[in-house]
Tab-separated table of C-alpha atoms in Angstrom:
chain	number	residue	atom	x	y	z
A	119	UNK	CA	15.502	8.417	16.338
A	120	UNK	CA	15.196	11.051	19.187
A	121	UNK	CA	11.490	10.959	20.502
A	122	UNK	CA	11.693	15.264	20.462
A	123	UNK	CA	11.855	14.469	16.662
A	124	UNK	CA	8.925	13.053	16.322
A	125	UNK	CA	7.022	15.156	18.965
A	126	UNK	CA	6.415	17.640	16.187
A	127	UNK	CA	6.578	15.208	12.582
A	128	UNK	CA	3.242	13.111	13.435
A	129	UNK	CA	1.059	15.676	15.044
A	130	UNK	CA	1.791	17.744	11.486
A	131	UNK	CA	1.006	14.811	9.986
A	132	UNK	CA	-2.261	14.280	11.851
A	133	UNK	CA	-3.724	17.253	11.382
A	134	UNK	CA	-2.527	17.429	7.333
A	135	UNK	CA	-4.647	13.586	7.261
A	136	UNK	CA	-7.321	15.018	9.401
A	137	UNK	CA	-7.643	18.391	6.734
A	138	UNK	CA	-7.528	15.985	3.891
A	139	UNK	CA	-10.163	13.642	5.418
A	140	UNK	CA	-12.420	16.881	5.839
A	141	UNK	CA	-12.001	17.464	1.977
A	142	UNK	CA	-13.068	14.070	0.979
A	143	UNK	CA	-16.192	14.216	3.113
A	144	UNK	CA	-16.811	17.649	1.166
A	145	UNK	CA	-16.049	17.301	-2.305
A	146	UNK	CA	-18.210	15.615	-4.632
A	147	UNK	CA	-21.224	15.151	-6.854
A	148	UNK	CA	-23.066	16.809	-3.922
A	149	UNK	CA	-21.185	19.669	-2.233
A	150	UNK	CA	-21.023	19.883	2.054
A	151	UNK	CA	-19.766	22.831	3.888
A	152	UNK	CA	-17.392	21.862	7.017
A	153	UNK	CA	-20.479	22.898	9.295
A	154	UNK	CA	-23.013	20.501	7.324
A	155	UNK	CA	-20.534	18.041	7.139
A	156	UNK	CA	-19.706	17.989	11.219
A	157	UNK	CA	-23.370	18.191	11.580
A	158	UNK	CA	-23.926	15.056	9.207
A	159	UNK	CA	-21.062	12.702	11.074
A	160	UNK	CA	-22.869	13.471	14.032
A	161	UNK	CA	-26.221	12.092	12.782
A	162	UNK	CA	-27.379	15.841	12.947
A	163	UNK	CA	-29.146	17.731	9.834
A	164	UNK	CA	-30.468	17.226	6.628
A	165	UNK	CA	-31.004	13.484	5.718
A	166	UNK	CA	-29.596	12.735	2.679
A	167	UNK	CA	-26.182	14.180	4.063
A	168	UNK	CA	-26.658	12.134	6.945
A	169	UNK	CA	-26.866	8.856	4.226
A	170	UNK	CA	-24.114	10.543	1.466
A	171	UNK	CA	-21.689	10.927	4.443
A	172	UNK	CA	-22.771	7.520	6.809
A	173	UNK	CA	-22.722	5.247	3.489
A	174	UNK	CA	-20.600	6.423	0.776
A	175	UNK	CA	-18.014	9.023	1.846
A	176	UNK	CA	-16.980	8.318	5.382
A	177	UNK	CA	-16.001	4.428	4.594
A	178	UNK	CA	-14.230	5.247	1.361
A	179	UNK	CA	-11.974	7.979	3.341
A	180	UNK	CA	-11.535	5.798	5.808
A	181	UNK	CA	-10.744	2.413	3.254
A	182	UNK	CA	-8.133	4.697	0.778
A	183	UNK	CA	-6.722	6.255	4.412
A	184	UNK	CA	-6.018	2.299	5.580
A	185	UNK	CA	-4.553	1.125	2.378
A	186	UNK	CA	-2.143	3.648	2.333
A	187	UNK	CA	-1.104	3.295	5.009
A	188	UNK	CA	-0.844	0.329	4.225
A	189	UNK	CA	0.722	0.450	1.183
A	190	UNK	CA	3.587	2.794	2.700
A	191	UNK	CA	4.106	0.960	5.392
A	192	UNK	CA	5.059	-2.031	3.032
A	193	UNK	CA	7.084	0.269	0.806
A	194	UNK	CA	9.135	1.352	3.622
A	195	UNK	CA	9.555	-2.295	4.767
A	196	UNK	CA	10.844	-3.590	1.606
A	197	UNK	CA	13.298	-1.155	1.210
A	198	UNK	CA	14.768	-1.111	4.352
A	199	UNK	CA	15.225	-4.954	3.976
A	200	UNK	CA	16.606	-4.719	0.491
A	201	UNK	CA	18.116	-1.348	0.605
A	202	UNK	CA	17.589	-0.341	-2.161
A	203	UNK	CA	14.446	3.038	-2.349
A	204	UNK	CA	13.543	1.527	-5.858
A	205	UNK	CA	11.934	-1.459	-3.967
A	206	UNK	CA	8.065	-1.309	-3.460
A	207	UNK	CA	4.970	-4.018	-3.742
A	208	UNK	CA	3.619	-2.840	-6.943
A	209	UNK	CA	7.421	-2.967	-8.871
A	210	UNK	CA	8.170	-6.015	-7.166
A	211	UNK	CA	5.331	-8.111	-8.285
A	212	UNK	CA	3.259	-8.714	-5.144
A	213	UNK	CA	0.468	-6.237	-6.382
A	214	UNK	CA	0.093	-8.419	-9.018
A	215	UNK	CA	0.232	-11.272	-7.301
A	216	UNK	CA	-2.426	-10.188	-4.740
A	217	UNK	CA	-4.177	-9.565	-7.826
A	218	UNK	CA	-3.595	-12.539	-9.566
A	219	UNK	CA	-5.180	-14.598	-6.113
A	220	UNK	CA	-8.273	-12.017	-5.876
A	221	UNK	CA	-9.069	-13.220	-9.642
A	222	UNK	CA	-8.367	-16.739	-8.680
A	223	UNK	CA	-11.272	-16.180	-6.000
A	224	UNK	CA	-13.888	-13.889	-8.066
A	225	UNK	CA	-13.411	-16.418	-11.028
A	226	UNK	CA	-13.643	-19.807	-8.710
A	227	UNK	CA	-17.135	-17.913	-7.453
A	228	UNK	CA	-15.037	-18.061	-3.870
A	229	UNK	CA	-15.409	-14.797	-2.724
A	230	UNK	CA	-19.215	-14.972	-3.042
A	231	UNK	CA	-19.223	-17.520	-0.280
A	232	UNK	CA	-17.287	-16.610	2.051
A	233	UNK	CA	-16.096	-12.775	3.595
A	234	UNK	CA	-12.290	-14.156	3.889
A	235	UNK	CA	-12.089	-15.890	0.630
A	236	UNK	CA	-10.875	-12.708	-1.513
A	237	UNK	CA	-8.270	-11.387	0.761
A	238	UNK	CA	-7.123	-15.042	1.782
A	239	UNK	CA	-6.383	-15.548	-1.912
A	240	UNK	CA	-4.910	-12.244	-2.465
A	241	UNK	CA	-2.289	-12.840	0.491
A	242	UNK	CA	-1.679	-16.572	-1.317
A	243	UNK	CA	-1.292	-15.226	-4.998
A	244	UNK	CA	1.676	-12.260	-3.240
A	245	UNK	CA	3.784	-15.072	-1.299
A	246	UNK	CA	3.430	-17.113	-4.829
A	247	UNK	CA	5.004	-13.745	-6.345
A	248	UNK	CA	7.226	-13.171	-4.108
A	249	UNK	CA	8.525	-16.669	-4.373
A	250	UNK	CA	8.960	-16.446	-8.075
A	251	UNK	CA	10.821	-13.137	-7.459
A	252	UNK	CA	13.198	-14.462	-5.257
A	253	UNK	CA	13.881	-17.549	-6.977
A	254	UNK	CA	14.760	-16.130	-9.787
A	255	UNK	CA	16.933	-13.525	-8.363
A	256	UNK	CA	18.576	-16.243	-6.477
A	257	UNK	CA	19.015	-18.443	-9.594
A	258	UNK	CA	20.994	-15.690	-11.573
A	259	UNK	CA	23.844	-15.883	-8.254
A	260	UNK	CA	24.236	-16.713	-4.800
A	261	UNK	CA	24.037	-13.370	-3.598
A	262	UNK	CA	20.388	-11.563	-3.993
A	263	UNK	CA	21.417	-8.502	-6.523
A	264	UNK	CA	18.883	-5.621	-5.782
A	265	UNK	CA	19.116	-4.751	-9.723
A	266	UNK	CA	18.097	-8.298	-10.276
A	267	UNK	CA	15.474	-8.572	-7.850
A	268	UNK	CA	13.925	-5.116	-9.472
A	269	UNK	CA	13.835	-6.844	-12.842
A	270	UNK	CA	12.513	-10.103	-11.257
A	271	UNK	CA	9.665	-8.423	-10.075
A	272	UNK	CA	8.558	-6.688	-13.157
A	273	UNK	CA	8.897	-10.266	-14.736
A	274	UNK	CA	6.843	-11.774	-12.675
A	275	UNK	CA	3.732	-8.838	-12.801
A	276	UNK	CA	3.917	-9.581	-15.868
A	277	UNK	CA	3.452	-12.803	-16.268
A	278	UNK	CA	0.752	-12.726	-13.373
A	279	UNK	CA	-1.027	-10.180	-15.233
A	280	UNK	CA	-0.989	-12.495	-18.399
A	281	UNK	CA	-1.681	-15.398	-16.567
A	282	UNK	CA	-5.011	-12.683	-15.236
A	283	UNK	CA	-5.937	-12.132	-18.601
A	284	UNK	CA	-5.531	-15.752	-19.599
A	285	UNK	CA	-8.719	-16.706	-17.214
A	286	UNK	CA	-10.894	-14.082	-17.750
A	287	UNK	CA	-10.688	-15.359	-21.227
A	288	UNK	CA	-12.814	-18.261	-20.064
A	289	UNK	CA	-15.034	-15.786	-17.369
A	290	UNK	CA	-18.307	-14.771	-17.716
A	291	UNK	CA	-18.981	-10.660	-18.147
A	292	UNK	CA	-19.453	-10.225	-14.251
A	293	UNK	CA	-16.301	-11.623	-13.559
A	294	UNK	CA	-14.687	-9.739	-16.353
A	295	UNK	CA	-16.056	-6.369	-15.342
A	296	UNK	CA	-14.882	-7.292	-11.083
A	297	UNK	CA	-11.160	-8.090	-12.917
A	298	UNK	CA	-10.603	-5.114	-14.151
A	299	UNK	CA	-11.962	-3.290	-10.858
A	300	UNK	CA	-8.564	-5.176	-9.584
A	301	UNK	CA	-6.437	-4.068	-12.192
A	302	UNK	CA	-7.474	-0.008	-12.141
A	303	UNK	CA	-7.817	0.565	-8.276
A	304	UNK	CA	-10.713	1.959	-6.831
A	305	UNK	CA	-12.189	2.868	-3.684
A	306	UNK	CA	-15.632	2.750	-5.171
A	307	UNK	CA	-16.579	-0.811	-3.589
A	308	UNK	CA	-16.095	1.095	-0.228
A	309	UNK	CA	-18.192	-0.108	2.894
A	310	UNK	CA	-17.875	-0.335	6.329
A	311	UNK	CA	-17.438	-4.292	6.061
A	312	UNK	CA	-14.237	-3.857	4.401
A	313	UNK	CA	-13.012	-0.781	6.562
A	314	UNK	CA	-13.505	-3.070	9.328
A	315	UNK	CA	-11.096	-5.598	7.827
A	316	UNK	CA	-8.407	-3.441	7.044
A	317	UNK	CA	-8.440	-1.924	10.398
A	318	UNK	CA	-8.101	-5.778	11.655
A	319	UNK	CA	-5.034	-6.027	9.816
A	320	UNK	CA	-3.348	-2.846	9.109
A	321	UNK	CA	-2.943	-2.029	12.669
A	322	UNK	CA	-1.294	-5.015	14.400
A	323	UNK	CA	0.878	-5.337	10.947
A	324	UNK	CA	1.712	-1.505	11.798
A	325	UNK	CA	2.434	-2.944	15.687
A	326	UNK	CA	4.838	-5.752	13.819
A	327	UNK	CA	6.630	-3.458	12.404
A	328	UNK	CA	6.944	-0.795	14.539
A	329	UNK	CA	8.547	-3.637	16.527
A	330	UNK	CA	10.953	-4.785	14.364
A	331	UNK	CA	12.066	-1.059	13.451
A	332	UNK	CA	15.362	-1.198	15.117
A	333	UNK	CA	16.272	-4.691	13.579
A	334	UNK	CA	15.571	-2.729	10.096
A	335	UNK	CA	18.072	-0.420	11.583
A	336	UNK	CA	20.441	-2.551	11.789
A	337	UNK	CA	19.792	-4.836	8.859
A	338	UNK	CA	20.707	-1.480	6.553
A	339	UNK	CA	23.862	-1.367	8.092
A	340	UNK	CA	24.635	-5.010	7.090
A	341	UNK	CA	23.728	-8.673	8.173
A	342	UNK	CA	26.680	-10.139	9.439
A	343	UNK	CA	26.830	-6.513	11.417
A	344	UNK	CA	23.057	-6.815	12.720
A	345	UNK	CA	23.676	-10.108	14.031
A	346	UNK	CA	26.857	-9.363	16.192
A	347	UNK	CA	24.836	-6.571	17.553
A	348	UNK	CA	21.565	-8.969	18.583
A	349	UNK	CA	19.344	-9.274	15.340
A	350	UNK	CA	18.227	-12.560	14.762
A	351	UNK	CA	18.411	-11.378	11.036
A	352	UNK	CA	16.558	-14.749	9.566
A	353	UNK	CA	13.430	-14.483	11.848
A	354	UNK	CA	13.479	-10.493	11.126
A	355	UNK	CA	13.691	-10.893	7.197
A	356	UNK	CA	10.748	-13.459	7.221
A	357	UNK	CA	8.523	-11.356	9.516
A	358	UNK	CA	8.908	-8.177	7.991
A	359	UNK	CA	8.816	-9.611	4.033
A	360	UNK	CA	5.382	-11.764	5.483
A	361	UNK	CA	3.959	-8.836	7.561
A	362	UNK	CA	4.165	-6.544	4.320
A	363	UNK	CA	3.705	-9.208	1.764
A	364	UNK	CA	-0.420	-9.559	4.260
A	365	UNK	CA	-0.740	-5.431	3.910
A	366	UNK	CA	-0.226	-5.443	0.652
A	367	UNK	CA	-2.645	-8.316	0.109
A	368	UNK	CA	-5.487	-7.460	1.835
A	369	UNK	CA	-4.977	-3.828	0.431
A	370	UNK	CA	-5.150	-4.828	-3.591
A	371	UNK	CA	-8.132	-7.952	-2.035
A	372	UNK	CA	-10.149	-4.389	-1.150
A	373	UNK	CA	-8.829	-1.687	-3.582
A	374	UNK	CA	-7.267	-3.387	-6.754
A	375	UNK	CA	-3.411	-3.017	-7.722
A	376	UNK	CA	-2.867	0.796	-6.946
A	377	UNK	CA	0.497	1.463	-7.608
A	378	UNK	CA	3.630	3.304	-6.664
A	379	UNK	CA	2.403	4.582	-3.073
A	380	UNK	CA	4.698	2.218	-1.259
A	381	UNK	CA	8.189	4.433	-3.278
A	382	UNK	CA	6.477	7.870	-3.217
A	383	UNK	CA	5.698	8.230	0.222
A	384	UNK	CA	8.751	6.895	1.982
A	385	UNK	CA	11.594	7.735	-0.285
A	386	UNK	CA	9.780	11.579	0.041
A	387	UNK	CA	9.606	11.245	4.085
A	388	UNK	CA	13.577	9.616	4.035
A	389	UNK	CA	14.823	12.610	1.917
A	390	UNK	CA	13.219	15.172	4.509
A	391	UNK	CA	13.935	13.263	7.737
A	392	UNK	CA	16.143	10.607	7.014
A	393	UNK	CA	16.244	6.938	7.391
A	394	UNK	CA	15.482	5.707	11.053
A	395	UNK	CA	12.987	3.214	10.430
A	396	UNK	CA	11.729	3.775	14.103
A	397	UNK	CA	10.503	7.397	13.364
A	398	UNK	CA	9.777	6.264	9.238
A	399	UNK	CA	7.712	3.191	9.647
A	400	UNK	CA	4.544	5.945	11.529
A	401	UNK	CA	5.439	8.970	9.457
A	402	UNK	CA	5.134	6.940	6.330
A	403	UNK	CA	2.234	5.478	7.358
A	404	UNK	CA	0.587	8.930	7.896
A	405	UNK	CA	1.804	10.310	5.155
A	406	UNK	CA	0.364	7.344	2.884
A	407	UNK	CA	-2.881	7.589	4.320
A	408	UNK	CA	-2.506	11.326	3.376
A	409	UNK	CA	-1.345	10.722	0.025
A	410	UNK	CA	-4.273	8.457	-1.479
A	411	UNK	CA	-7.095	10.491	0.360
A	412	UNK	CA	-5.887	12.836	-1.610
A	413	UNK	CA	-5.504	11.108	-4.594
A	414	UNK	CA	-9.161	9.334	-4.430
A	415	UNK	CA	-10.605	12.346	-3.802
A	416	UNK	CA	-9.535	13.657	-7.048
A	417	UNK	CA	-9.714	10.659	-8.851
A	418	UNK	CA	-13.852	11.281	-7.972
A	419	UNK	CA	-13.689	14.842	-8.751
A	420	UNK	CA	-11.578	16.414	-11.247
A	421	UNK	CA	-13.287	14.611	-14.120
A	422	UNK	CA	-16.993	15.706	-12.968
A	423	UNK	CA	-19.068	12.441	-13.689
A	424	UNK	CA	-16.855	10.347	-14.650
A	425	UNK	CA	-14.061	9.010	-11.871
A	426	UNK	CA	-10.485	8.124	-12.941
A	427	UNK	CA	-9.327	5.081	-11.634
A	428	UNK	CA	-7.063	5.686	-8.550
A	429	UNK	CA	-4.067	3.720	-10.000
A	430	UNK	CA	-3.994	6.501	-13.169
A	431	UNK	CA	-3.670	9.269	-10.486
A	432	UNK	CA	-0.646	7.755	-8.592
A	433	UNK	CA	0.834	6.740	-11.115
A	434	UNK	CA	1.051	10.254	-13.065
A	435	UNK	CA	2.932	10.831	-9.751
A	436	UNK	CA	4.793	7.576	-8.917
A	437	UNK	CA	6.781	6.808	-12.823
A	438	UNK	CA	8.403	10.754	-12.692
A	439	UNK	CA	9.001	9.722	-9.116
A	440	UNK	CA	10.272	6.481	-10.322
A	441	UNK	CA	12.309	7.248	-13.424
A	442	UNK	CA	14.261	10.168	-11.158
A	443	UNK	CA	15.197	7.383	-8.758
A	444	UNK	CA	16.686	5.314	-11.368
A	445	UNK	CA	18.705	8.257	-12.723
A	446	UNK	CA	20.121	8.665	-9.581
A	447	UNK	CA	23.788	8.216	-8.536
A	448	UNK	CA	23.010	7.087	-5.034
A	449	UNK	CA	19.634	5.160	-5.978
A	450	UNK	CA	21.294	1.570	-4.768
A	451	UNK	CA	21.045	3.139	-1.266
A	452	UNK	CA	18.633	3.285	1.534
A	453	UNK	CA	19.972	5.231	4.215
């Protein structure tokens, strides 16, 4: 990836997240011009704009900005280890994982307690998923079939989201009603707190990654190849699938399962730029911060009063997305 290349790609970017951003602060029940809106984030003007902005809008741009990000950034990182573009958290089973552990913790009365509790569990319930996934693409051969894997993980959401329905059977109506906040996606429980801990996390797992870019690189081009040329392929694999496995956790532990972000975004950004993880890995993380500002924002808006559950919007984008992938020649590919 030459530098010059990207010199031009995340400024764009920037100022496309920084537009949409402005949007979200605008649009809503109440309506801000750009001036009132400057004027509010600056503690300047009419109260209540100050409060609508300070408490409500500004954290949930920033929380749906973060977990895309997030969300992309594991996208991009599963499919460059398993090269295949069909490969992302929510079709592999670790949404529903996360999921399945944030349950675990509302139910158990856990995540009343204490502020780690919920995204703890979340992280615990994906590596259970993504242990299931694996050994059961591992179990059909010795070598890990991608087409395998892809079933694996629709399997195993599933079964998770059985096993989710299974408990609240026996949970009382608050628990219930938190579930299914889980299972739709929404930015609605947005605060500062949780802002805070997504930043915590998001950013040095972006750092990780960034790191390992060039390993990525080299993993696409084969194993045995990355290790003659200085990957130590094992500890890259475990990092990357761990590092992505956390961002996807903590992501569904503060937003529910939101689906198909991690395939849009960075099969979109590898058919306009290509595949170099080094210059992917920040665009896609831009670019999914872009993508579900955008998609909360009209998730809160386009039905008036009532708000559509985030996961409905991206997935009226991600399964047309999704079902062209499959029907493509090339689709076992990554770069």
């Amino acid at each position: 990836m030459r530098l010059s290349s990207l010199v031009w790609r995340i400024p764009l970017l920037a100022a496309l997240l920084a537009l949409t951003l402005l949007l979200a602060l605008r649009l809503g029940a109440v309506q801000l011009t750009s001036v009132q809106v400057i004027q509010a984030v600056l503690g300047e003007g009419d109260p209540t704009y100050i409060n609508i902005l300070h408490e409500l809008r500004l954290p949930r741009a920033f929380q749906a900005a973060l977990v895309g990000a997030a969300l992309a950034l594991s996208g991009t990182t599963y499919q460059a280890l398993l090269r295949n573009p069909l490969a992302e958290p929510y079709v592999l089973g670790v949404s529903s994982g996360a999921a399945f552990g944030a349950v675990v913790s509302v139910v158990g009365g856990l995540s009343m307690r204490y502020i780690w509790a919920l995204p703890t569990a979340a992280f615990a319930g994906a590596l259970i998923a993504m242990f299931l996934v694996f050994r059961i693409a591992y179990s059909v051969g010795q070598r890990l079939d991608t087409r395998v894997l892809l079933l694996a993980g629709v399997v195993v959401g599933s079964f998770l989201v059985a096993c989710i329905w299974l408990l609240l059977t026996f949970a009382d109506d608050q628990s219930v009603r938190t579930a299914i906040y889980w299972m739709m996606g929404s930015h609605s429980g947005a605060s500062w707190r949780s802002v805070s801990v997504l930043a915590a996390t998001v950013l040095p797992g972006f750092l990780v990654l960034l790191w390992l870019a060039r390993s990525l690189n080299l993993l696409a081009i084969g194993e045995s190849t990355a290790a003659y040329l200085g990957a130590e392929v094992e500890r890259v694999k475990w990092v990357a699938f761990a590092t992505a496995t956390l961002l996807t956790a903590v992501s569904v532990a503060m937003s529910g399962t939101i689906g198909f972000v991690g395939l849009v975004v960075p099969h979109a950004l590898r058919l306009l730029w290509g595949g170099d993880n080094q210059g992917l890995l920040p665009t896609a993380a831009l670019a999914g911060a872009v993508f579900l500002v955008a998609a909360d924002t009209a998730a809160r808006t386009v039905a008036g009063a009532n708000e559509l559950p985030i996961g409905v919007v991206t997935a009226l984008v991600g399964v047309p997305c999704f079902v062209w992938l499959l029907r493509r020649p090339s689709s076992q590919r990554v770069l």
